[in-house]
Short mmCIF file of C-alpha atoms in Angstrom, two decimals:
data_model
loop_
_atom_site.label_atom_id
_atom_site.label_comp_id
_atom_site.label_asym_id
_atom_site.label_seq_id
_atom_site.Cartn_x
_atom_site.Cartn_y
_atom_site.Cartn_z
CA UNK F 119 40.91 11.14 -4.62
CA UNK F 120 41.42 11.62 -7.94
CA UNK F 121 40.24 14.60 -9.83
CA UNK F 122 37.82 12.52 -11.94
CA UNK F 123 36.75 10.90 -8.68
CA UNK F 124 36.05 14.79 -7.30
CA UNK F 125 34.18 15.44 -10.49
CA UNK F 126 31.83 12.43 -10.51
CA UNK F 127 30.78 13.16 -6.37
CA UNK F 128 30.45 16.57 -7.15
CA UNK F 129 27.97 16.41 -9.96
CA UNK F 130 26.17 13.46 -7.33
CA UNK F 131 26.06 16.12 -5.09
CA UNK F 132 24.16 18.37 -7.38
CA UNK F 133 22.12 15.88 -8.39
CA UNK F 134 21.02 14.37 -4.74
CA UNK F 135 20.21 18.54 -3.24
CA UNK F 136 18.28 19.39 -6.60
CA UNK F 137 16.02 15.94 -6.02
CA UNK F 138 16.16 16.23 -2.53
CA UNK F 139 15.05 20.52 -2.41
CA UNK F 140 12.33 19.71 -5.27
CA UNK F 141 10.71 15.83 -3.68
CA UNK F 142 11.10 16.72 -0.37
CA UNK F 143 7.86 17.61 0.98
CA UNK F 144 5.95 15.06 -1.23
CA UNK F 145 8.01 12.42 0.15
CA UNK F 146 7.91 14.08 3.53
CA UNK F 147 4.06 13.59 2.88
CA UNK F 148 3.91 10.50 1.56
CA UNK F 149 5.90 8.66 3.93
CA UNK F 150 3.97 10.24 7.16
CA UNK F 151 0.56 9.06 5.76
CA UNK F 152 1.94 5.60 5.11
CA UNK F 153 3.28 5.56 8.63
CA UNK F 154 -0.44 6.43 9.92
CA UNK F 155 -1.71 3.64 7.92
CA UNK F 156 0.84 0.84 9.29
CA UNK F 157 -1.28 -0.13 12.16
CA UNK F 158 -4.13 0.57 10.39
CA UNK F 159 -5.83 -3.28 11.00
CA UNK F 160 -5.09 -3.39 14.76
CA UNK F 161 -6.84 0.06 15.19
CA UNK F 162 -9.73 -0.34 13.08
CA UNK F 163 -10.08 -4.00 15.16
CA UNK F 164 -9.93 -2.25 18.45
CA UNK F 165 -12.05 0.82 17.74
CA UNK F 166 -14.93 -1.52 16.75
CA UNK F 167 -14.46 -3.94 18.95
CA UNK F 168 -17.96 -3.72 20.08
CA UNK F 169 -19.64 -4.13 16.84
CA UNK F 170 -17.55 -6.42 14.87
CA UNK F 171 -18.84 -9.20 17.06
CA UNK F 172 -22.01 -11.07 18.32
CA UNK F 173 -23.16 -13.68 20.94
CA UNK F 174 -23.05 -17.36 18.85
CA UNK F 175 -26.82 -18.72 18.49
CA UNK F 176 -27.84 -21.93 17.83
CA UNK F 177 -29.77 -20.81 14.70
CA UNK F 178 -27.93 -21.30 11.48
CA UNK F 179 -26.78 -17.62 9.78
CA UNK F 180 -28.76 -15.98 7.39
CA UNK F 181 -27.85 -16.99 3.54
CA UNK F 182 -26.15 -14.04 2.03
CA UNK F 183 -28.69 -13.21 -0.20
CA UNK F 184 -31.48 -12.99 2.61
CA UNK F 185 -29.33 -10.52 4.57
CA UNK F 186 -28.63 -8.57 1.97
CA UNK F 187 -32.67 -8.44 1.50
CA UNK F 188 -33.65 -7.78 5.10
CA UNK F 189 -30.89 -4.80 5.20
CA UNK F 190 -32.14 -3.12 2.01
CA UNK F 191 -36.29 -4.09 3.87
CA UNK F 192 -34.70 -2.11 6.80
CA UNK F 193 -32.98 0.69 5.41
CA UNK F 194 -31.85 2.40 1.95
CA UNK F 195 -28.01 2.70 2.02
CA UNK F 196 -27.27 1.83 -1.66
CA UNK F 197 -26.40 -0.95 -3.85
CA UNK F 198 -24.41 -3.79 -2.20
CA UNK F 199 -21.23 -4.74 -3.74
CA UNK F 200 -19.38 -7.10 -1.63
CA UNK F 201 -19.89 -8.94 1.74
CA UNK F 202 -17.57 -10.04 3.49
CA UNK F 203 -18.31 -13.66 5.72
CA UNK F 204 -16.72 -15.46 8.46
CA UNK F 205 -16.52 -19.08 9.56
CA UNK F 206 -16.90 -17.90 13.25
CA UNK F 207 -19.74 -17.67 14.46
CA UNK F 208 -19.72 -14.96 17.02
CA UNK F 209 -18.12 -12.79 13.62
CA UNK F 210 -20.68 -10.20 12.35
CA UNK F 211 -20.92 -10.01 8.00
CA UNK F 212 -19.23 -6.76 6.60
CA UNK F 213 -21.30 -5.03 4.13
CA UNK F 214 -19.62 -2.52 1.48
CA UNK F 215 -21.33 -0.10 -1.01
CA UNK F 216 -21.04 0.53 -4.87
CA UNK F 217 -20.66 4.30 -5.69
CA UNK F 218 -23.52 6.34 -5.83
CA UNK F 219 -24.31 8.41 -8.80
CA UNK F 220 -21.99 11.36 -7.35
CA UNK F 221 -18.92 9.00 -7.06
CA UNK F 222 -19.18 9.13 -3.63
CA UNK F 223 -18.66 5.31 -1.68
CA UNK F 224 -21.67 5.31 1.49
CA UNK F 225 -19.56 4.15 4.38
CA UNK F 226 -19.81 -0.08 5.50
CA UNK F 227 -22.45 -1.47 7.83
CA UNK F 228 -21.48 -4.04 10.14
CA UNK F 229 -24.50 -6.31 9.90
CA UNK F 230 -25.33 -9.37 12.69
CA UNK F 231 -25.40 -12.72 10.68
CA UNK F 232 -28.55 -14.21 12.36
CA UNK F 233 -31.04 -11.39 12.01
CA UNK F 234 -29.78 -8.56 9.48
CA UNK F 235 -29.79 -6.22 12.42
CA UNK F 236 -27.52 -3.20 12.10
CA UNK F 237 -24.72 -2.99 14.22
CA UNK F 238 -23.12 0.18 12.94
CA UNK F 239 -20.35 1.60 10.79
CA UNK F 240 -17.25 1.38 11.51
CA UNK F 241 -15.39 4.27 13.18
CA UNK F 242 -11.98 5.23 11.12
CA UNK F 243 -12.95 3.78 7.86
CA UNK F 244 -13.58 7.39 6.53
CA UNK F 245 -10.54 8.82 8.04
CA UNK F 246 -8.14 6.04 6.89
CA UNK F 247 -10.15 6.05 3.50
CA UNK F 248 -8.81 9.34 3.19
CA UNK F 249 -5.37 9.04 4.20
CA UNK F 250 -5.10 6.12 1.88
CA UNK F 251 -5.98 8.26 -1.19
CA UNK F 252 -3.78 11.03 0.24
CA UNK F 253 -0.62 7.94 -0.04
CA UNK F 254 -1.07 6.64 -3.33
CA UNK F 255 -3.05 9.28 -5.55
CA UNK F 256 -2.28 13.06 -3.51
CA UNK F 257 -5.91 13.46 -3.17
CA UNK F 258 -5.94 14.24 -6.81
CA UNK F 259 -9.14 13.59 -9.08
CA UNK F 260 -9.70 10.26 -10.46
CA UNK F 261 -7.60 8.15 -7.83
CA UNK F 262 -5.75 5.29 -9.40
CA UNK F 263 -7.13 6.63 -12.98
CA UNK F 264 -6.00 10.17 -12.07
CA UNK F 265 -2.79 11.16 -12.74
CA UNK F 266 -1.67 11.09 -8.91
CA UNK F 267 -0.25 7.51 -8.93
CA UNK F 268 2.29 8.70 -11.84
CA UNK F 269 3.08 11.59 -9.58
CA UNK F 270 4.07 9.18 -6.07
CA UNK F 271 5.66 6.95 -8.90
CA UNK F 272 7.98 9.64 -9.96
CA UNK F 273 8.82 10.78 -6.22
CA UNK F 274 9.49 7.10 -5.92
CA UNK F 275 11.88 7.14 -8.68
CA UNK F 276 13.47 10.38 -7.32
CA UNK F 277 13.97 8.48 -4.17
CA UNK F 278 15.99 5.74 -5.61
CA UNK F 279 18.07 8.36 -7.28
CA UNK F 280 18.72 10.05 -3.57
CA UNK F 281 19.68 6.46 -2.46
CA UNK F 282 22.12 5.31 -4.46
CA UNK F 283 23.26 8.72 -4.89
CA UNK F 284 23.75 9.96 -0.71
CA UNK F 285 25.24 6.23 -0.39
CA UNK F 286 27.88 7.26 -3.11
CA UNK F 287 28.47 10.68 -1.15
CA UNK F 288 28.31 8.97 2.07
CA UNK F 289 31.04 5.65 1.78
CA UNK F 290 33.37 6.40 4.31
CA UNK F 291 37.44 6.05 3.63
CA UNK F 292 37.66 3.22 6.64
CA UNK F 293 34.56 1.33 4.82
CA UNK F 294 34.92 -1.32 6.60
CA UNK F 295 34.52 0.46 10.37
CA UNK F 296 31.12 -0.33 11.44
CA UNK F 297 31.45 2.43 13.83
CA UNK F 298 32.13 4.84 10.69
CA UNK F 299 28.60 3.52 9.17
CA UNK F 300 26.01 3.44 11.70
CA UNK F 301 26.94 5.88 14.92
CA UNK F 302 26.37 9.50 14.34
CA UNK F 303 28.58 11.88 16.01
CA UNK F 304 25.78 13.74 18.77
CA UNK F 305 28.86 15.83 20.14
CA UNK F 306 29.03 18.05 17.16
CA UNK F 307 26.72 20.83 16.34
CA UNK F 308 25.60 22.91 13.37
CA UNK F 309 26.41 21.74 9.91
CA UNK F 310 28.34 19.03 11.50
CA UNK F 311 25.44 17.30 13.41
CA UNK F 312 23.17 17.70 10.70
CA UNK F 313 25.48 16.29 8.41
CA UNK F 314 26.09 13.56 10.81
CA UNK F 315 22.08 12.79 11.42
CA UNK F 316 21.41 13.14 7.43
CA UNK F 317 24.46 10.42 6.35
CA UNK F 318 24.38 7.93 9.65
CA UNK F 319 20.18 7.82 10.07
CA UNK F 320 19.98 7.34 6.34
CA UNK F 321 22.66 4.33 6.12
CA UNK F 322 19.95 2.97 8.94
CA UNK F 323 17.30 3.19 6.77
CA UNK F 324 18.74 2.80 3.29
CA UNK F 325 17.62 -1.14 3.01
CA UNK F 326 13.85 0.17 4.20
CA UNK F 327 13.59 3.00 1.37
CA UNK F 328 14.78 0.94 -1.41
CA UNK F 329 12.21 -1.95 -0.36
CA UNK F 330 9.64 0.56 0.04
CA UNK F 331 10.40 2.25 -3.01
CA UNK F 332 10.59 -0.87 -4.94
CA UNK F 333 7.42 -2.44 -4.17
CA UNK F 334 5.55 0.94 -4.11
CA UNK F 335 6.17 1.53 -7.77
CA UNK F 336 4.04 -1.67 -8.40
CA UNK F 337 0.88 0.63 -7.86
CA UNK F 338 2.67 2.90 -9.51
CA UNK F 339 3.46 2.23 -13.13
CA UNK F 340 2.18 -0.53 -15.58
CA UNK F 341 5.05 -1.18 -17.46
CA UNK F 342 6.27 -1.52 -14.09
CA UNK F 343 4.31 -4.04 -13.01
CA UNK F 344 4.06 -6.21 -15.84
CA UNK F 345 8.30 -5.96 -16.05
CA UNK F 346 7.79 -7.67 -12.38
CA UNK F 347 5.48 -10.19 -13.24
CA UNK F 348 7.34 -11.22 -16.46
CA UNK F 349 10.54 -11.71 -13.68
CA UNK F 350 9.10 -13.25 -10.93
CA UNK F 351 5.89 -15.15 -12.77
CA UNK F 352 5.97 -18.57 -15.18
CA UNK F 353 5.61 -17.81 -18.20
CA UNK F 354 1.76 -18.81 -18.68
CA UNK F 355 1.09 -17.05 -15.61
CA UNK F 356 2.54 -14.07 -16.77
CA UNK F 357 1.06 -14.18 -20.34
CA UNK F 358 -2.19 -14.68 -18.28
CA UNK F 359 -1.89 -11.51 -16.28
CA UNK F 360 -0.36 -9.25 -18.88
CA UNK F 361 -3.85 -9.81 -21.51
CA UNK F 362 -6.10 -6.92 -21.38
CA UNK F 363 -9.27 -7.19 -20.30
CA UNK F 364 -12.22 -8.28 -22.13
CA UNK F 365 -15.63 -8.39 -21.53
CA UNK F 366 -16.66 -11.80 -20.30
CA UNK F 367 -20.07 -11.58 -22.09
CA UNK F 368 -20.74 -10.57 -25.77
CA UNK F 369 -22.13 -7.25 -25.86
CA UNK F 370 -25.58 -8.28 -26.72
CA UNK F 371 -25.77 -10.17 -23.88
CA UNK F 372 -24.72 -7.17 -21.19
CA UNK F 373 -27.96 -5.29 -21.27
CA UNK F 374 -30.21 -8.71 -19.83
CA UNK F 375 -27.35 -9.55 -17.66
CA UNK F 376 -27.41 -6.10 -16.23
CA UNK F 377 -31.16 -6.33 -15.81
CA UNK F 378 -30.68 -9.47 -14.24
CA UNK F 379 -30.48 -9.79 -10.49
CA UNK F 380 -27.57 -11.11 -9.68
CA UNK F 381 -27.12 -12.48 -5.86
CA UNK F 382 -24.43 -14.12 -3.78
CA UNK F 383 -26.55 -17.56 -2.48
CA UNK F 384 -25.25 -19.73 -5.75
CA UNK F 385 -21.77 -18.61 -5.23
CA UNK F 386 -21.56 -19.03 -1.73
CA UNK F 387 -22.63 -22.36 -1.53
CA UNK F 388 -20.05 -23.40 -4.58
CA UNK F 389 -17.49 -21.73 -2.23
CA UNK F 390 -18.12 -23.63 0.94
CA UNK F 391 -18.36 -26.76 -0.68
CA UNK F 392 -14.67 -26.20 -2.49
CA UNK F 393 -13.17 -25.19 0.74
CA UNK F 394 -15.05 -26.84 3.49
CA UNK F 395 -13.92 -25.64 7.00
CA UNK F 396 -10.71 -24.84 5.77
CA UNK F 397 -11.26 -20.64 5.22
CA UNK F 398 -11.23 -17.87 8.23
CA UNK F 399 -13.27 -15.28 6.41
CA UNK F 400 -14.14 -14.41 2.70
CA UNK F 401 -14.87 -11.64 0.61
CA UNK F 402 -17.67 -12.01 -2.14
CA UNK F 403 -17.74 -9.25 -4.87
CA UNK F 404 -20.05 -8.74 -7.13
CA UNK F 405 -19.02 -8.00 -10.90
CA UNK F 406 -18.27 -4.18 -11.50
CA UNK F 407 -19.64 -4.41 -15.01
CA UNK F 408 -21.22 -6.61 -17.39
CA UNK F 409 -20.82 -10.81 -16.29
CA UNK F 410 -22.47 -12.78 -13.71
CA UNK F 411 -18.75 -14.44 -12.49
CA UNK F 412 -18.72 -13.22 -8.78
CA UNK F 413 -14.87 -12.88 -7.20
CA UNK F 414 -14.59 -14.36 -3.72
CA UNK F 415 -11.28 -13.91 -1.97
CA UNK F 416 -10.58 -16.35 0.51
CA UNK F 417 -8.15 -16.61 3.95
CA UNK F 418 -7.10 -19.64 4.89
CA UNK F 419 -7.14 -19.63 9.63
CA UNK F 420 -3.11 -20.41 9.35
CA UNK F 421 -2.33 -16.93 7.92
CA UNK F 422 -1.68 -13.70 9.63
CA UNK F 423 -1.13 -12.00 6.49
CA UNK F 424 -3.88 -10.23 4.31
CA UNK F 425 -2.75 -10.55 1.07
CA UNK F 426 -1.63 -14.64 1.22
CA UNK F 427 -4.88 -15.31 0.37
CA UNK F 428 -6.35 -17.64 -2.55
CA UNK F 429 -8.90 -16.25 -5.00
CA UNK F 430 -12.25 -17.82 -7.04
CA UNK F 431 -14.29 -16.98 -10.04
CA UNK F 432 -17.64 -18.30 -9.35
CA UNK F 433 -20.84 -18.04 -11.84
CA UNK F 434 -23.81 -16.53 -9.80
CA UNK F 435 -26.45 -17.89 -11.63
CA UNK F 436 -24.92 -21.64 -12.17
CA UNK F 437 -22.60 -21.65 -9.42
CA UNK F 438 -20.08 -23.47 -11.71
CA UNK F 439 -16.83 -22.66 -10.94
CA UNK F 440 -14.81 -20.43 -13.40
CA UNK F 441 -11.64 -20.17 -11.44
CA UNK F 442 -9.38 -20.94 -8.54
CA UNK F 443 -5.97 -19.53 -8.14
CA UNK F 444 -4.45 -20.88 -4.87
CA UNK F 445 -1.91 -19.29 -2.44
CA UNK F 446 -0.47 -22.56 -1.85
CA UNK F 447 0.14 -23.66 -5.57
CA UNK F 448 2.21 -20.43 -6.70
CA UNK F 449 5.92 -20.15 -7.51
CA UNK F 450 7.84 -18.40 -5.10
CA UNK F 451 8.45 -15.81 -7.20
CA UNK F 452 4.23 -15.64 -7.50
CA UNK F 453 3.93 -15.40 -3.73
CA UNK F 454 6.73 -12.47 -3.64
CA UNK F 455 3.90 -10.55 -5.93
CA UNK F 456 0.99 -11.77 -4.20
CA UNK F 457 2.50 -10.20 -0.92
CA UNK F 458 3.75 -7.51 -2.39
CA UNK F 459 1.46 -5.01 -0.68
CA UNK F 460 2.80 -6.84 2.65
CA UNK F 461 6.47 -6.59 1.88
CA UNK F 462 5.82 -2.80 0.76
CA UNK F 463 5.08 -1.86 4.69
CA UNK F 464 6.85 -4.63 6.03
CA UNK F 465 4.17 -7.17 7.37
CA UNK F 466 5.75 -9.68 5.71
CA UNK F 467 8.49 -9.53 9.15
CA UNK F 468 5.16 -9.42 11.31
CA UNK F 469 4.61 -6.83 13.94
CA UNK F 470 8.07 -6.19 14.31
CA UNK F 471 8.58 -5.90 10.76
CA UNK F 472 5.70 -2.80 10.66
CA UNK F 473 6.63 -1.54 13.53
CA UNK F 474 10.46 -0.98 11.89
CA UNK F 475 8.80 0.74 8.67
CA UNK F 476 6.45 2.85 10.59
CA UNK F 477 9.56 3.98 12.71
CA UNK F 478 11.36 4.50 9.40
CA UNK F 479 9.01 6.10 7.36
CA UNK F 480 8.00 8.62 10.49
CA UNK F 481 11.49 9.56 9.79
CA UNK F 482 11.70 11.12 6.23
CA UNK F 483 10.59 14.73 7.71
CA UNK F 484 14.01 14.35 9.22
CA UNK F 485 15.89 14.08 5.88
CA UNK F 486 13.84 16.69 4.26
CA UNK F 487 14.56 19.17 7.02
CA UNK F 488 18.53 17.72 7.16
CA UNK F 489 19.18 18.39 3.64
CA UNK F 490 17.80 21.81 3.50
CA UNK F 491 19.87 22.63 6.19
CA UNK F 492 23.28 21.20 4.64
CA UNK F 493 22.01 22.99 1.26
CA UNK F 494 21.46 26.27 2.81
CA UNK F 495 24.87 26.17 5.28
CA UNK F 496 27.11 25.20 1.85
CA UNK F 497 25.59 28.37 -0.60
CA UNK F 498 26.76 30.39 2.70
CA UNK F 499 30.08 28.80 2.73
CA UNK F 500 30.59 29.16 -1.34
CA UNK F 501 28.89 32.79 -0.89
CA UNK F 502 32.67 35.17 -1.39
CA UNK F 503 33.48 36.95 1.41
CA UNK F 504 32.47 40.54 1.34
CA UNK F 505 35.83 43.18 2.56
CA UNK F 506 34.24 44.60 6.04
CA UNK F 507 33.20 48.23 5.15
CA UNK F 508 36.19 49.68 7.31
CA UNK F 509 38.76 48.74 4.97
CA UNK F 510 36.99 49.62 1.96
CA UNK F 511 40.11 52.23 -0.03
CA UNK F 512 38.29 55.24 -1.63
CA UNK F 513 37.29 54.64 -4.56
CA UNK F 514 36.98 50.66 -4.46
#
C-alpha cells in the first residue's frame, strides 16, 4: 500500500476509535431498548389476551359517543382522546387519555363494546411507554420537543461515520473471498479474536445498521425528513407535507369551538359509510387543539403491517369529509415513507425480518465492548518499551 493509502486508513482509524470510545454506550443503549421493543405487538397481544376480547352478542355495539359517556358515568379517568374500534365483534374498544394538567398520560382502559364495562388496562403499556421514550428522546425532558431526538440523531450520524469508516479499515486484500468477509477466526485469542469478532460480526450486520440508521434519522431531524419526502414524494405531495401548520379555524372562532363538545358519533358514521366492511380496526382522534376535523386512521384486514394504513379528516359536527389519503393510491416512493417506521425495525421482511434486527441490534454491546478492547491493546502496543531496571547503567 502506498504511503498515501497508509495515511488515509490511519487517520480512518482515528476517526472510527474516537466515535466509537465517545457513542459507544449511547448506541450500546439505544440499540438494546429498540431490541426490547421489536416484539413489542406480539407481547402486549399475549399479555392481555384475556381482556382484549369479549363473547359476540347479538345486540348491536354501543355508538362511540355513548361509551365514551357510560365510562366517564362509571368512573373519572380523564379526558378521552382517541378510541380505537374494531369490525370484529368479539374485539373490545381501546380507550386512550389526553394529558392531565401535570403532563402525565393516565394509562388505556380496555372497554367491552356492548356495555361500557371495564375490562382493565393493559399490562406493559407503562413499561414499553417507557422504554420507547428511553429509544428516541434518552428520557430527557420534553420528548420529541426536548432536545433528546437531536441527541439519538447525532449518535445516528456517528454511526454512519463508524460504518463506512470500519468497512474502509476492514476490506480484505483477497476481496473477493467470501470466506475472508463473513467467517471469523474463533481459534485465535486476545487482540486477535477480538479483532476478528469486531471486523467479521460487523460485515454481518453492516446492511442492518445503515438501514436502521437511515430510517431512524427520520424522527430525528426535520431537514431530514423533509430532504426524504422531497426524494421519494410527487411534487404536490411533498409541497403538501413540507407547509407548516396552521390553525384550521380563525382565531376568533377557537374559544366556542373549544367550548364546544366535540364527540366521535358524526365521524364514525361518515367513516363506515366510506369504507364499508372493508377496515380491520380504526383509530379516531380527537383534535389536539383548536378545529372540530377528527383524524381516523384506518387498517385495511389484508395487512399485517401497522403503518400501511390509510388516513381521514372527518368534521365532527357535519361529518363532511375533509380528507382521505389512501395506502393504496401512493407512489412507491410514498409507501417507502409511509412504512418507514416498519422498515426502521425490519417488519417490513415480517417476523423473520424483526427477528434479524432484534438479533442485530442485541448485538451492538458487542462492538462497544470489541472496540474498547482493540483501543486499549494498541496504546499498549505504541506505549515504548521501558529498559528492565537490571540493566539500567548508573547514571541513566
Amino acid at each position: 500500500m502506498s504511503r498515501a493509502g497508509h495515511t488515509i486508513k490511519a487517520a480512518l482509524l482515528q476517526v472510527h476509535s474516537i466515535a466509537g470510545l465517545v457513542l459507544a454506550l449511547l448506541l450500546a443503549l439505544i440499540a438494546l431498548t429498540g431490541a426490547v421493543m421489536s416484539f413489542e405487538d406480539e407481547i402486549l397481544d399475549h399479555l392481555n389476551a384475556d381482556i382484549m376480547h369479549v363473547a359476540p352478542r347479538p345486540a348491536s355495539a354501543l355508538m362511540p359517543d355513548e361509551l365514551v359517556a357510560r365510562l366517564k358515568a362509571a368512573q373519572d379517568a380523564g379526558k378521552v382522546s382517541a378510541v380505537a374500534l374494531s369490525s370484529d365483534p368479539s374485539a373490545a374498544v381501546r380507550v386512550r387519555f389526553g394529558r392531565d394538567e401535570q403532563g402525565a398520560r393516565p394509562s388505556s382502559l380496555y372497554v367491552d363494546p356492548y356495555d361500557a364495562r371495564v375490562l382493565g388496562s393493559p399490562r406493559g403499556e407503562e413499561f414499553f411507554a417507557t422504554v420507547r421514550r428511553l429509544h428516541r428522546w434518552l428520557l430527557i425532558p420534553g420528548d420529541a420537543k426536548g432536545w433528546g431526538r437531536q441527541v439519538t440523531g447525532v449518535a445516528a450520524l456517528g454511526l454512519i461515520v463508524m460504518l463506512i469508516s470500519g468497512l474502509v479499515l476492514r476490506w480484505p486484500r483477497r476481496a473477493g473471498s467470501v470466506k475472508m468477509w463473513l467467517k471469523p477466526n474463533l481459534g485465535l485469542s486476545g487482540r486477535g479474536l477480538h479483532r476478528s469478532l469486531h471486523a467479521v460480526i460487523g460485515t454481518w450486520v453492516f446492511p442492518v445498521y445503515l438501514l436502521m440508521t437511515l430510517t431512524g434519522l427520520w424522527y430525528s431531524f426535520d431537514w431530514y425528513k423533509d430532504g426524504v419526502v422531497w426524494l421519494l414524494s410527487r411534487p404536490h405531495v411533498a409541497a403538501a407535507k413540507m407547509q407548516p401548520k396552521m390553525s384550521a379555524k380563525p382565531p376568533r372562532e377557537a374559544g366556542r369551538i373549544e367550548a364546544q363538545a366535540i364527540g366521535f358519533d358524526q365521524a364514525w358514521t361518515t367513516f363506515r359509510r366510506e369504507e364499508g366492511g372493508h377496515f380491520s380496526k380504526a383509530l379516531l382522534t380527537l383534535p389536539a387543539g383548536a378545529g372540530t376535523a377528527i383524524r381516523i386512521r384506518s387498517w385495511s384486514k389484508e395487512t399485517t403491517l401497522d403503518t400501511s394504513r390509510d388516513e381521514f379528516r372527518i368534521d365532527a359536527v357535519s361529518g363532511q369529509l375533509v380528507s382521505a389519503e389512501r395506502y393504496a393510491d401512493k407512489s412507491f416512493g410514498e409507501k417507502i415513507i409511509a412504512n418507514m417506521l416498519d422498515i426502521h425495525r425490519g417488519a417490513i421482511l415480517g417476523w423473520p425480518g424483526k427477528l434479524a434486527f432484534m438479533i442485530a441490534a442485541a448485538l451492538m454491546p458487542l462492538f462497544s465492548v470489541t472496540g474498547v478492547l482493540l483501543y486499549l491493546s494498541r496504546r499498549r502496543l505504541r506505549r515504548p518499551a521501558q529498559p528492565p531496571l537490571g540493566r539500567l547503567v548508573p547514571g541513566e
